[in-house]
mmCIF file of N, CA and C in Angstrom:
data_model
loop_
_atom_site.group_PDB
_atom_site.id
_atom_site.type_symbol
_atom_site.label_atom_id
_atom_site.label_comp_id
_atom_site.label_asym_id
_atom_site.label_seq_id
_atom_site.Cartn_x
_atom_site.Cartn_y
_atom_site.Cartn_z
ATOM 1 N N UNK A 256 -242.211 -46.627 84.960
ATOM 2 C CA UNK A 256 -242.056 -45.840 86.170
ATOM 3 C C UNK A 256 -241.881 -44.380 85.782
ATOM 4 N N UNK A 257 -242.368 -43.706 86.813
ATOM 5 C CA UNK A 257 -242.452 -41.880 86.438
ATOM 6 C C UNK A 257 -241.003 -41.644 87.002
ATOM 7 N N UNK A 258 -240.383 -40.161 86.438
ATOM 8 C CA UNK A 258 -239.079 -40.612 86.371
ATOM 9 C C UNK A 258 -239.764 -38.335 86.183
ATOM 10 N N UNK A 259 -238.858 -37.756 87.487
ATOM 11 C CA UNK A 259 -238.632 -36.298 87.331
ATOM 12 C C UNK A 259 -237.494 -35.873 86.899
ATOM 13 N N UNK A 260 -237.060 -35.083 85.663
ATOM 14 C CA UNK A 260 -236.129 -34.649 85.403
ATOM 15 C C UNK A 260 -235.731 -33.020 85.590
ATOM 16 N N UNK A 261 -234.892 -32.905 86.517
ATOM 17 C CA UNK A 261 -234.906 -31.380 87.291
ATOM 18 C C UNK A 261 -234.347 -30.511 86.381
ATOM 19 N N UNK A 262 -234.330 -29.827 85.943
ATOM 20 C CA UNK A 262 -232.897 -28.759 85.039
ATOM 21 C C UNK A 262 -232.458 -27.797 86.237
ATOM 22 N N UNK A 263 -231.522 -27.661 87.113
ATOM 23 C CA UNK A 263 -231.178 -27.146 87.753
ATOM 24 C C UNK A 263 -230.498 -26.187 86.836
ATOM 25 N N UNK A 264 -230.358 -24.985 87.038
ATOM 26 C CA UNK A 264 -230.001 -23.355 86.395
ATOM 27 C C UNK A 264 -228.757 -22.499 86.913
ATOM 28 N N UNK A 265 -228.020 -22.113 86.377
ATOM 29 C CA UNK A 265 -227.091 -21.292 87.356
ATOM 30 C C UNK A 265 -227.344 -20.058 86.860
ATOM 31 N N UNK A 266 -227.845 -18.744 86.731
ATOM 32 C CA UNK A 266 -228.064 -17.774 85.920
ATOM 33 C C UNK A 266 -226.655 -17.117 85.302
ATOM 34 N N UNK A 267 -225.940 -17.155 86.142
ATOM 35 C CA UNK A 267 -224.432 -16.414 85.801
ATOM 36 C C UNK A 267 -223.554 -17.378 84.562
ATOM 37 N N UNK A 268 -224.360 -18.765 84.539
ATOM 38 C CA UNK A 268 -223.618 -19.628 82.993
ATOM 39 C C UNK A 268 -224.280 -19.373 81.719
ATOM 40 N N UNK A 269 -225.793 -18.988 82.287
ATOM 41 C CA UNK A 269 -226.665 -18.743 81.207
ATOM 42 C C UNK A 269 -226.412 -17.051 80.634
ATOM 43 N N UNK A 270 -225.829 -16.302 81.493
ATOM 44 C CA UNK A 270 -225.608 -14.858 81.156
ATOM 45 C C UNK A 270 -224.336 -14.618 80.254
ATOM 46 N N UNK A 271 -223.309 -16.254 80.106
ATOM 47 C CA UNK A 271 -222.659 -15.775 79.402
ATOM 48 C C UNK A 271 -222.642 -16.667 78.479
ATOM 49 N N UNK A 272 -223.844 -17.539 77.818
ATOM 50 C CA UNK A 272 -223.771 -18.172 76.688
ATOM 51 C C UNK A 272 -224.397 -16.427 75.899
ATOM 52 N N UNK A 273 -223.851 -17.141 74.725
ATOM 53 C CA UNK A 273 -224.397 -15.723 73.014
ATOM 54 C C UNK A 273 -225.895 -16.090 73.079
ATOM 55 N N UNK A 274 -226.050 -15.333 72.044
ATOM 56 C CA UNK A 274 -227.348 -15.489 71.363
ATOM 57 C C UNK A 274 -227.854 -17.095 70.696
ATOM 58 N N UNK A 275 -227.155 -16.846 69.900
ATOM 59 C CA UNK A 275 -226.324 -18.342 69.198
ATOM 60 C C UNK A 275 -227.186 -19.680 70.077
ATOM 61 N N UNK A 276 -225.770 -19.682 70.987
ATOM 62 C CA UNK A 276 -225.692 -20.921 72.221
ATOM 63 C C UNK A 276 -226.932 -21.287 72.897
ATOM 64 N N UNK A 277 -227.660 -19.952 72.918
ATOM 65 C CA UNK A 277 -229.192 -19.625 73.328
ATOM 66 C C UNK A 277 -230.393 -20.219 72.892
ATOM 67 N N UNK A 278 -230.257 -19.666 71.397
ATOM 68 C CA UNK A 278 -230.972 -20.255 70.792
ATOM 69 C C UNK A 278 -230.968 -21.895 70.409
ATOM 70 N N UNK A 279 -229.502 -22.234 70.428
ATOM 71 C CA UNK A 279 -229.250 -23.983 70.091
ATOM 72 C C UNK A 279 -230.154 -24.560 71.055
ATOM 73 N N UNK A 280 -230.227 -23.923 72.392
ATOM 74 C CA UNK A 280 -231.027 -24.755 73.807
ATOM 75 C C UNK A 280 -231.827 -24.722 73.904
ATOM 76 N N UNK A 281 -232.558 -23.782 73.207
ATOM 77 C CA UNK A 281 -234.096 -23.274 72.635
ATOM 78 C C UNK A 281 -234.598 -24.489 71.846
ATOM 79 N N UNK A 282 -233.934 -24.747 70.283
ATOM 80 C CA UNK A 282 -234.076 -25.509 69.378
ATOM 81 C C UNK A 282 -233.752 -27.360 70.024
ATOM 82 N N UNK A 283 -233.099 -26.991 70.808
ATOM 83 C CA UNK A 283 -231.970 -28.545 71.523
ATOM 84 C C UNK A 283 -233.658 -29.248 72.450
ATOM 85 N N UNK A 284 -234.247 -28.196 72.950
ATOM 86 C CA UNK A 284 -235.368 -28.335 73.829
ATOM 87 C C UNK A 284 -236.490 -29.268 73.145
ATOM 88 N N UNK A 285 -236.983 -28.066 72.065
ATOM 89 C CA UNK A 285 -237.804 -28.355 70.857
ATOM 90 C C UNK A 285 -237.623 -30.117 70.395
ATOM 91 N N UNK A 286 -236.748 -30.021 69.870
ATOM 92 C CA UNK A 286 -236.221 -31.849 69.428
ATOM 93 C C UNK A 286 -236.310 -32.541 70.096
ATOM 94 N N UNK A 287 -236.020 -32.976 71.765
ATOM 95 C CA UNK A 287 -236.133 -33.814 72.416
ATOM 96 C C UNK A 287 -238.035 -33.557 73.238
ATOM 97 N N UNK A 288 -238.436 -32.503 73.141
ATOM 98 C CA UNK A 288 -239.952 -32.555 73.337
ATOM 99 C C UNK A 288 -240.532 -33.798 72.404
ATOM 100 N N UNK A 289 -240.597 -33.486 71.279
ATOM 101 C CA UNK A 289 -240.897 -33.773 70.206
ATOM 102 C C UNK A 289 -240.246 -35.009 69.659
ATOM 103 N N UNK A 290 -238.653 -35.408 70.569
ATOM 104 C CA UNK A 290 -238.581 -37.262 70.384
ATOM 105 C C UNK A 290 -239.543 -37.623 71.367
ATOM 106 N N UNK A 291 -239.331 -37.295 72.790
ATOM 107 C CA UNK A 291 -239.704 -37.938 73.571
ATOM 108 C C UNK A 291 -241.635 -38.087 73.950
ATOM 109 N N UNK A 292 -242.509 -37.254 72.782
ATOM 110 C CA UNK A 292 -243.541 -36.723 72.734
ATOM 111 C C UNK A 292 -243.728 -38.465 71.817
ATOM 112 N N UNK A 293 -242.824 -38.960 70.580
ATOM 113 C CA UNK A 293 -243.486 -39.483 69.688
ATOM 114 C C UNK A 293 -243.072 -40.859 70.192
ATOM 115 N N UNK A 294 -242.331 -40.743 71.289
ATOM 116 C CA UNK A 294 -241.863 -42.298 71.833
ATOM 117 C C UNK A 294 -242.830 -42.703 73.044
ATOM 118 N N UNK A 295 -243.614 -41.625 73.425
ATOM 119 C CA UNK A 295 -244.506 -41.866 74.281
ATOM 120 C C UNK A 295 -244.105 -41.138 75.584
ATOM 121 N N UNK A 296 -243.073 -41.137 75.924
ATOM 122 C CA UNK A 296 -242.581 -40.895 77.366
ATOM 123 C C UNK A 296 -242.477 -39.912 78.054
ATOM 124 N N UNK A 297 -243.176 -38.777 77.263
ATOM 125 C CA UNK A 297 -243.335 -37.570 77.956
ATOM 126 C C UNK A 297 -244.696 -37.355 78.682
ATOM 127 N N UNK A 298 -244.779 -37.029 79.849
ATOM 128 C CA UNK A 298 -246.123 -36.612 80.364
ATOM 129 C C UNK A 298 -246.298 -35.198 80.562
ATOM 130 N N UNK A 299 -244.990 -34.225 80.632
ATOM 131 C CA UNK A 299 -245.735 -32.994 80.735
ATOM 132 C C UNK A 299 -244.274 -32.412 80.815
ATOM 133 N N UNK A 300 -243.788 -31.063 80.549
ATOM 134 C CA UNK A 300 -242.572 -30.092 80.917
ATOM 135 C C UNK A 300 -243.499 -29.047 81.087
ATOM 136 N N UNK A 301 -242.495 -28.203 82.147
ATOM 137 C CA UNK A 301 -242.470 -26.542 82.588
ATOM 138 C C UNK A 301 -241.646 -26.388 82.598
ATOM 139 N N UNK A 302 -241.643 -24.561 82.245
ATOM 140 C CA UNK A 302 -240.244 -24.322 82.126
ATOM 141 C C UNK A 302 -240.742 -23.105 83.597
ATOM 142 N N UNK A 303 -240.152 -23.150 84.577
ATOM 143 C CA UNK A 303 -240.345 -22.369 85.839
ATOM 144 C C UNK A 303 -239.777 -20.555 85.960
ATOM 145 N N UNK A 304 -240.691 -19.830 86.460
ATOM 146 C CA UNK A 304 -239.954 -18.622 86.572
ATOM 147 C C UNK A 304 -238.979 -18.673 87.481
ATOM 148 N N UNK A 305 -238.025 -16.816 87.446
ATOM 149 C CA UNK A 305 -236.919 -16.970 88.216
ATOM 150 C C UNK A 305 -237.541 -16.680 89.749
ATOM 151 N N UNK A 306 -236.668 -17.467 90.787
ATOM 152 C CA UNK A 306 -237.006 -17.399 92.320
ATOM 153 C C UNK A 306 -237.736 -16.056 92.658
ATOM 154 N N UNK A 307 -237.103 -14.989 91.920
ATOM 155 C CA UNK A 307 -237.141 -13.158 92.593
ATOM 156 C C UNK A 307 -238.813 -13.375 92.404
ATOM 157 N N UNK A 308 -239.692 -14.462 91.602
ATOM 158 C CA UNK A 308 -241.144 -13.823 91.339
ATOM 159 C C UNK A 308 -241.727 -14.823 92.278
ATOM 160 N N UNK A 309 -241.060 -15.840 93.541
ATOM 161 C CA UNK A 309 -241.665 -16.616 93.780
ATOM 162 C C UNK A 309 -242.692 -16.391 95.182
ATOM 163 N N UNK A 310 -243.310 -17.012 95.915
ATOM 164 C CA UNK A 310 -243.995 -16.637 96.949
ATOM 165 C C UNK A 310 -243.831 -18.312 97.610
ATOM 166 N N UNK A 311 -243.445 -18.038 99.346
ATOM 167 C CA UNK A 311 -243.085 -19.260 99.665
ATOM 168 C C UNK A 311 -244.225 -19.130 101.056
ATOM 169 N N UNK A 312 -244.961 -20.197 101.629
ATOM 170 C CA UNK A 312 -245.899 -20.266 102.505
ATOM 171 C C UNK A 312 -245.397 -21.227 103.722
ATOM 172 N N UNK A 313 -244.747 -20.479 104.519
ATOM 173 C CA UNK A 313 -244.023 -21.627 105.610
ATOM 174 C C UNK A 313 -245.151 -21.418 106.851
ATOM 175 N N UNK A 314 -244.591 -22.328 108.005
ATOM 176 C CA UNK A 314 -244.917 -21.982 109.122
ATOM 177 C C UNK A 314 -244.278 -21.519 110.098
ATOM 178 N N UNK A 315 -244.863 -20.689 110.615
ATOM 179 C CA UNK A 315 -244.165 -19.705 111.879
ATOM 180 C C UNK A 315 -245.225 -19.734 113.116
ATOM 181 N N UNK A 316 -244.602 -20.560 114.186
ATOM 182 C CA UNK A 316 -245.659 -20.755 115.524
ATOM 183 C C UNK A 316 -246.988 -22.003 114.934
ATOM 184 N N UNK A 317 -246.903 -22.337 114.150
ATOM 185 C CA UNK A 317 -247.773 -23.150 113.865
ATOM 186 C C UNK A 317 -249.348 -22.278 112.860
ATOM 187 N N UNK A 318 -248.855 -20.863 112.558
ATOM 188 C CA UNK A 318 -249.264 -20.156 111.709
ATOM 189 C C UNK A 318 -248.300 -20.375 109.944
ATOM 190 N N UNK A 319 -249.635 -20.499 109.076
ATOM 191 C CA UNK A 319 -248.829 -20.458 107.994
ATOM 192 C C UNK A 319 -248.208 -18.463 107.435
ATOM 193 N N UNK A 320 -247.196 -18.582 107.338
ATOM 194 C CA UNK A 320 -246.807 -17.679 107.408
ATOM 195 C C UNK A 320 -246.148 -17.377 105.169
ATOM 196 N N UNK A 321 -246.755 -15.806 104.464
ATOM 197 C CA UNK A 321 -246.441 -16.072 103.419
ATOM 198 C C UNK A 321 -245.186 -14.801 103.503
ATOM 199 N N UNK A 322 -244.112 -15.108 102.549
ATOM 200 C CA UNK A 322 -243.130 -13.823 101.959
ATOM 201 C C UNK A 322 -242.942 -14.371 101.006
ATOM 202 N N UNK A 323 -242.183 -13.012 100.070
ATOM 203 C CA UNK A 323 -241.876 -13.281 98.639
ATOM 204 C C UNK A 323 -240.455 -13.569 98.621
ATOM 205 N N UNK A 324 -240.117 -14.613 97.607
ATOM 206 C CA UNK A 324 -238.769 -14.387 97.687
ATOM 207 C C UNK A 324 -238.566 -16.237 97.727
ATOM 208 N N UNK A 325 -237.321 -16.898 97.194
ATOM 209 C CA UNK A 325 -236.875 -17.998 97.629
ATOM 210 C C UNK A 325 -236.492 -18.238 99.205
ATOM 211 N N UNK A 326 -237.065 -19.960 99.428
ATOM 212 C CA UNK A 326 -237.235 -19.708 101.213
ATOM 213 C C UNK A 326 -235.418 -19.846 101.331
ATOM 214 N N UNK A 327 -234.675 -19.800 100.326
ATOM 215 C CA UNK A 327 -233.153 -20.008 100.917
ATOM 216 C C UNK A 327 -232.005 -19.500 99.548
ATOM 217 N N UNK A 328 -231.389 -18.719 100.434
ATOM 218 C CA UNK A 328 -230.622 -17.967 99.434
ATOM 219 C C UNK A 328 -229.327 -18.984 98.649
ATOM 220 N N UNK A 329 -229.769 -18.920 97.508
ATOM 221 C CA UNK A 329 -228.624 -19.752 96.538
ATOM 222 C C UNK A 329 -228.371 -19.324 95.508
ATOM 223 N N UNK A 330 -227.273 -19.663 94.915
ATOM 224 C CA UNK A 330 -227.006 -19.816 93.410
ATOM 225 C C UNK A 330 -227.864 -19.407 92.158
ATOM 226 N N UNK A 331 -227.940 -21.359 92.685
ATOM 227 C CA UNK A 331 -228.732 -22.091 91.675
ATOM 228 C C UNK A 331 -230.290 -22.175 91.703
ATOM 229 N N UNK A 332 -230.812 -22.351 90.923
ATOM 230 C CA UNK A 332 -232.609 -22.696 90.830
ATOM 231 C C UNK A 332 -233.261 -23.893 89.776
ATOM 232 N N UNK A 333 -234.029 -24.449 90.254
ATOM 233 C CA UNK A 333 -234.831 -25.545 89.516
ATOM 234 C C UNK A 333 -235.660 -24.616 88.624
ATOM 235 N N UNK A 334 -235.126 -25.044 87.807
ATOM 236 C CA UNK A 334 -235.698 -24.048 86.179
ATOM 237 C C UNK A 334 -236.458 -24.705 85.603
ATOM 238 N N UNK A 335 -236.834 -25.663 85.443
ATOM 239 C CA UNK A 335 -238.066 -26.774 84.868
ATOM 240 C C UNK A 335 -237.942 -27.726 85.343
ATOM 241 N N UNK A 336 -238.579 -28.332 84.453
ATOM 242 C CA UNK A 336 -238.655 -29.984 84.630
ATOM 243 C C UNK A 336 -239.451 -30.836 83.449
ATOM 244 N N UNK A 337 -238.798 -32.153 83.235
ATOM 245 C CA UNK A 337 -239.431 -33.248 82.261
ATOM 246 C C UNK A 337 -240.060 -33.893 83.369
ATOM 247 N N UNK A 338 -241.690 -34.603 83.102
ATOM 248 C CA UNK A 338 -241.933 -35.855 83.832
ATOM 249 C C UNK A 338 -242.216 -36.482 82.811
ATOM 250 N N UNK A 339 -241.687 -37.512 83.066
ATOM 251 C CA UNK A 339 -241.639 -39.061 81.757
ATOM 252 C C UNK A 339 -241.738 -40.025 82.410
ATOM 253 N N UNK A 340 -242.263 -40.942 81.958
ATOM 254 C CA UNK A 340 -242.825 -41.991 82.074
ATOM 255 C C UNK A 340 -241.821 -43.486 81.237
ATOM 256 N N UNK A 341 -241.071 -44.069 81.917
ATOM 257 C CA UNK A 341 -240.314 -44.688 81.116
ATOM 258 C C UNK A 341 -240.209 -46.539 82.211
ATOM 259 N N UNK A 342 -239.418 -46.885 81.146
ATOM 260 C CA UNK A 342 -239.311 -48.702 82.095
ATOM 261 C C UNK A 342 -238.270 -48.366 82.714
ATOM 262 N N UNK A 343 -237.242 -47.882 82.900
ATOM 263 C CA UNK A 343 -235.997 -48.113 83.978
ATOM 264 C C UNK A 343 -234.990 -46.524 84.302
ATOM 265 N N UNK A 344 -234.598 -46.626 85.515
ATOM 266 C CA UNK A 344 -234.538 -45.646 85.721
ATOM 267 C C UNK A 344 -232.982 -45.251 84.820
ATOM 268 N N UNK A 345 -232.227 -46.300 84.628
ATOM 269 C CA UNK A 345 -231.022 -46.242 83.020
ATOM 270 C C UNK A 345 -231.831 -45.542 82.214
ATOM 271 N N UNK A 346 -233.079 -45.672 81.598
ATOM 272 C CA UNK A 346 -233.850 -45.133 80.259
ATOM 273 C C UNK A 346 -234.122 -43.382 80.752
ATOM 274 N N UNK A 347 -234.357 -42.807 81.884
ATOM 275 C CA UNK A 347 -234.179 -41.879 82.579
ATOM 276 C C UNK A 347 -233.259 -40.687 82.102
ATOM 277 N N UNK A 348 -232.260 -41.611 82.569
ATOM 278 C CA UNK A 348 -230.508 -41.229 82.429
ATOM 279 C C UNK A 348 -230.176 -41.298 81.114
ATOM 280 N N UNK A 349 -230.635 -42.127 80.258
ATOM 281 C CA UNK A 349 -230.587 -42.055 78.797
ATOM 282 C C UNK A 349 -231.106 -40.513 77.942
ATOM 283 N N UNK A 350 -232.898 -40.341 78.843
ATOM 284 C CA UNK A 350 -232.727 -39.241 78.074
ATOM 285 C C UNK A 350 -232.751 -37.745 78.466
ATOM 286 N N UNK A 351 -231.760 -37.774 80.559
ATOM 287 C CA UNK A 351 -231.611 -36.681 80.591
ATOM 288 C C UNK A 351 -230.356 -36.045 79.994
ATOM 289 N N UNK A 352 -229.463 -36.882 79.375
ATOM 290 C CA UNK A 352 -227.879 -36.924 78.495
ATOM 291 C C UNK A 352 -228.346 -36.207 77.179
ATOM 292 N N UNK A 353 -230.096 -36.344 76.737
ATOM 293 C CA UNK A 353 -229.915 -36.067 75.430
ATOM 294 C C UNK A 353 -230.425 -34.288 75.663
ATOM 295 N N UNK A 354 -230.966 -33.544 76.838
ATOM 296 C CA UNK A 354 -231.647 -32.320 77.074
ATOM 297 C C UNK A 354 -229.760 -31.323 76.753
ATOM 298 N N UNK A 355 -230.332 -30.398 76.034
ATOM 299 C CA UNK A 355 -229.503 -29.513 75.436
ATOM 300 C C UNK A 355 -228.213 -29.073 76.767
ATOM 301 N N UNK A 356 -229.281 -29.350 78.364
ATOM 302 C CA UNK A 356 -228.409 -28.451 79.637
ATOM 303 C C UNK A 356 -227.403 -29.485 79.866
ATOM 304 N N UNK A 357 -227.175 -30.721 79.357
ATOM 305 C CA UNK A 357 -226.734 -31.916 79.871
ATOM 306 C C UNK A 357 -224.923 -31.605 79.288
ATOM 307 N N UNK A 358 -225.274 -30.611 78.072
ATOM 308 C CA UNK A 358 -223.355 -30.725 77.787
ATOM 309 C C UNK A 358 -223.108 -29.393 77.591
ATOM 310 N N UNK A 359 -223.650 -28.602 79.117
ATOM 311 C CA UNK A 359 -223.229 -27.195 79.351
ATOM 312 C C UNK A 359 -222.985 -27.177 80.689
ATOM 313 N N UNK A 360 -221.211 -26.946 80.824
ATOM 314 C CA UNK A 360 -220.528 -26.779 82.257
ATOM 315 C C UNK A 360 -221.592 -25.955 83.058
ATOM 316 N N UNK A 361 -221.913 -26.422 84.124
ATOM 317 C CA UNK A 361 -222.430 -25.481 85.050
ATOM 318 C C UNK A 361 -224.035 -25.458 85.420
ATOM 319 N N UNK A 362 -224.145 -26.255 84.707
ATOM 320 C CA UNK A 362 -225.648 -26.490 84.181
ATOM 321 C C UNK A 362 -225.920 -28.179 84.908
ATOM 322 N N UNK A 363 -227.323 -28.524 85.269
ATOM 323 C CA UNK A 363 -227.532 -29.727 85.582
ATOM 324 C C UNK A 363 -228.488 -30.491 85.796
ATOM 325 N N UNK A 364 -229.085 -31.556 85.752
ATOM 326 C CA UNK A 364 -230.171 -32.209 85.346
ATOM 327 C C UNK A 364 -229.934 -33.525 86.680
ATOM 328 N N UNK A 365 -231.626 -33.489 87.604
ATOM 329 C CA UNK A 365 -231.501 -34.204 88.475
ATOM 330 C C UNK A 365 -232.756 -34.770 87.957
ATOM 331 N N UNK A 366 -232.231 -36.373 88.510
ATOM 332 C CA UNK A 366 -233.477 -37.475 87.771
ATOM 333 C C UNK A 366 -234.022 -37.810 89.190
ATOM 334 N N UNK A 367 -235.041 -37.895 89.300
ATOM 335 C CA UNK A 367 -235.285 -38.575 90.828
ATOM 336 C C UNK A 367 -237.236 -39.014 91.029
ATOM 337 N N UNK A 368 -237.104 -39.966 91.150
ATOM 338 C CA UNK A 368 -238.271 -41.232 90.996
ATOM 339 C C UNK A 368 -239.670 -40.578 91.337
ATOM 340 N N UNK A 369 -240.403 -40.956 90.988
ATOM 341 C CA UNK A 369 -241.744 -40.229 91.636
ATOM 342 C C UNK A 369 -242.509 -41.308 92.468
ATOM 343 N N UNK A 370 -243.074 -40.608 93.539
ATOM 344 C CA UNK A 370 -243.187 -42.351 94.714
ATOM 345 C C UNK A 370 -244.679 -42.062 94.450
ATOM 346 N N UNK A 371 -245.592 -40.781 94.214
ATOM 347 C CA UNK A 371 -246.873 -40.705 94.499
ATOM 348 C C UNK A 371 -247.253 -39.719 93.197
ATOM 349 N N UNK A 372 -248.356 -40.085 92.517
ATOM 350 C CA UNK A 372 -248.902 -38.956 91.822
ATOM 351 C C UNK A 372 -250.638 -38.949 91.487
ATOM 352 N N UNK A 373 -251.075 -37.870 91.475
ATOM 353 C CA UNK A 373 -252.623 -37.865 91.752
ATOM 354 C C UNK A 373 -252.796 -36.925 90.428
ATOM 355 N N UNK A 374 -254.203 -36.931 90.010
ATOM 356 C CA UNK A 374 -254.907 -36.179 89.072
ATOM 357 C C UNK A 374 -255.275 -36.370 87.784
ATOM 358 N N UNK A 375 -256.004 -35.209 87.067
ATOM 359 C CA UNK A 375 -256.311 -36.276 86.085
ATOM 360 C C UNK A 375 -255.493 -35.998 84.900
ATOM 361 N N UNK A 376 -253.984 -35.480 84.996
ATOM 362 C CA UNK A 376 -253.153 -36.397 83.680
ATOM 363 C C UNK A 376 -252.465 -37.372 84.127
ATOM 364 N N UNK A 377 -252.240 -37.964 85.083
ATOM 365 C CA UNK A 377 -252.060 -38.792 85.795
ATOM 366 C C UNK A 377 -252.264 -40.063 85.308
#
């Protein structure tokens, strides 16, 4: 089963890890690409820009209507994502525990099922 792993972002936790701490999540990233690349179960990561560059296309009157900007002012932001491909959604949870954001206060990783997917990595 396809299995989305969110990295939800807080920028103000990430502004006060070092260089250091930075780089470990950099390298922490790298390693679990590269388990989860040779175990099979990776189908694809992005790592997402910040909201300020985004462009959102709603409707207004039944016109699609475009502005720049996140459609809702928050915090936090979905900063990437793993899609993996795994047998249970425990195996999921297994290896969003091992992503570097998983043992940094403030920081957070949402797993949540994929019901439909089209194309051709698919």
């Amino acid at each position: 089963m396809k299995y989305l792993i969110l990295m939800q972002v807080d920028p103000d936790v990430l502004a006060a890890l070092n260089d250091e701490q930075m780089a470990a999540i950099g390298d922490g990233h790298q390693k679990f690409i590269s388990t989860i690349s040779e175990t099979g179960e990776m189908l694809s990561t992005n790592a997402l820009g910040d909201p300020a560059q985004s462009t959102v296309v709603r409707s207004r009157g039944g016109v699609p209507e475009v502005v720049d900007g996140p459609f809702a002012e928050t915090k936090e932001f979905m900063g990437g994502y793993y899609l993996v491909d795994v047998e249970s959604k425990e195996r999921a949870i297994e290896l969003a525990k091992q992503i570097p954001d998983a043992a940094i206060d403030g920081l957070a990783l949402e797993i949540r099922p994929v019901m439909y997917s089209a194309g051709a990595d698919m």
